[in-house]
Coordinates of C-alpha atoms in Angstrom, one line a residue:
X1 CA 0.0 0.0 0.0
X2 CA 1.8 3.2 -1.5
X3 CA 0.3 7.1 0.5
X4 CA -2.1 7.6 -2.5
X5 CA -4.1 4.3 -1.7
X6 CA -3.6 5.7 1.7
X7 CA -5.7 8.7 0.9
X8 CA -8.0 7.2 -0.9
X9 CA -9.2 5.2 1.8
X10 CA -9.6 8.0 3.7
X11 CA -11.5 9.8 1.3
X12 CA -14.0 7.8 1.0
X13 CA -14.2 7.4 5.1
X14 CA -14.6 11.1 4.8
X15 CA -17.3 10.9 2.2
X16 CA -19.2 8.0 3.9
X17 CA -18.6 9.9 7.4
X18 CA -20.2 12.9 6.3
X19 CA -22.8 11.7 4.8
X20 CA -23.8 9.8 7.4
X21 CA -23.3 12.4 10.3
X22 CA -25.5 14.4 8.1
X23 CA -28.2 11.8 8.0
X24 CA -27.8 11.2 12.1
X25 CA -27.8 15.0 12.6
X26 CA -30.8 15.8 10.8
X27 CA -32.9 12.8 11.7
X28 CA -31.9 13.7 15.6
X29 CA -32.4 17.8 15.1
X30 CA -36.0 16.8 13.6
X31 CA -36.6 14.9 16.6
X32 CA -35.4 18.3 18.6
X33 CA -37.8 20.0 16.5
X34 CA -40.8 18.5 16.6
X35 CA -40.9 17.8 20.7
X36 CA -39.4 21.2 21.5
X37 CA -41.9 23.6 23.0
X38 CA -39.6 26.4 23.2
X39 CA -37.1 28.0 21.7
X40 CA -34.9 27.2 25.0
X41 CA -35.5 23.6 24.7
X42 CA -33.8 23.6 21.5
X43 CA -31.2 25.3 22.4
X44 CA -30.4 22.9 24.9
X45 CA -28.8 20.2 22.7
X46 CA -26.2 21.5 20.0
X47 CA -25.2 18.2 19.2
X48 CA -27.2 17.3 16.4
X49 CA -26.5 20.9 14.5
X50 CA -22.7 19.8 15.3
X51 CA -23.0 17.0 13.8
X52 CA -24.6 18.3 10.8
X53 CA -22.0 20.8 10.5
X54 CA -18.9 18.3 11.0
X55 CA -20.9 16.2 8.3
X56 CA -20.7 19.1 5.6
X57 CA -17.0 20.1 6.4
X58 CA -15.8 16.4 6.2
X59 CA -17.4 16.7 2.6
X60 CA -15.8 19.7 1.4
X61 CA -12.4 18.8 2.8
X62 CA -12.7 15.5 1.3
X63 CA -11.1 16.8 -1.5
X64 CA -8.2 18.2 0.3
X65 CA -7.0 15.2 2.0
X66 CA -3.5 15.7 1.6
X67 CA -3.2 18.9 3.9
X68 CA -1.9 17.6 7.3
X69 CA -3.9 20.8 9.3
X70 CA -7.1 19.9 7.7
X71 CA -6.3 16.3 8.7
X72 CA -5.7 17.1 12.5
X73 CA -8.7 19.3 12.2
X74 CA -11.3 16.5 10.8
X75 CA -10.1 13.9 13.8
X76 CA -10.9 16.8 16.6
X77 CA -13.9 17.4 15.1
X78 CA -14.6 14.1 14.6
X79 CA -14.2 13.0 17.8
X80 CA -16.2 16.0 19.0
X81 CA -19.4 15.2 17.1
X82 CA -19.4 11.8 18.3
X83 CA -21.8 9.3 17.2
X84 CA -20.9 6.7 13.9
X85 CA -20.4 9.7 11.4
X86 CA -18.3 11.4 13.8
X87 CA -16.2 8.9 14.1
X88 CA -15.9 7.6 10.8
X89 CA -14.6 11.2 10.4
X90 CA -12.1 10.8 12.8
X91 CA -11.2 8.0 11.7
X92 CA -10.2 9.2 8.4
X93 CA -8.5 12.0 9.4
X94 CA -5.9 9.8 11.8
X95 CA -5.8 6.8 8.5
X96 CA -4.7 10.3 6.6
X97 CA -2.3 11.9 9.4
X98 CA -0.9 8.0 9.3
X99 CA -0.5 7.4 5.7
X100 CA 1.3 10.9 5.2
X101 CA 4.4 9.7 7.8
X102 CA 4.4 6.1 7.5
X103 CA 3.5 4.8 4.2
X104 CA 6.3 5.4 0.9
X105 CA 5.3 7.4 -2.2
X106 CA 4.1 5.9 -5.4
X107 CA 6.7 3.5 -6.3

């Protein structure tokens, strides 16, 4: 296994991650919604709109794999949002950090 089949693999984690911390997000924030009675009781869990937004920035850095800071970034994040897309994401971001200082270039 050469880096680039190292990033790949964690692209696709990202992708799948972030797709599914959006699905988990917005199925949990509907949840919010619709047995909220006030505006402070839906203020009271952040989580799912976390989630959602760790979801869409693991998409759009998906792309940009290769930069180590955005790498470090996704597995905080990651592991801040919590639940299976969260740590999917975090995953990917540590197979990334790992790939980048221990795997050998194309050969």
């Amino acid at each position: 296994m050469n880096q680039e089949d190292g990033y790949q693999i964690s692209r696709a984690l990202l992708l799948i991650g972030g797709i599914v911390a959006i699905a988990f997000g917005a199925t949990a924030l509907g949840v919010n919604l619709t047995g909220a009675r006030t505006y402070a009781d839906l203020l009271a869990f952040p989580g799912p709109l976390l989630t959602m937004i760790v979801g869409i920035i693991a998409l759009v850095t998906s792309s940009k794999v290769k930069d180590e800071s955005l790498n470090v970034v996704m597995a905080v994040l990651g592991f801040i949002a919590g639940g299976v897309g969260g740590v999917l994401v975090a995953v990917a971001g540590v197979w990334a950090i790992i790939s980048r200082h221990t795997l050998k270039g194309a050969a």
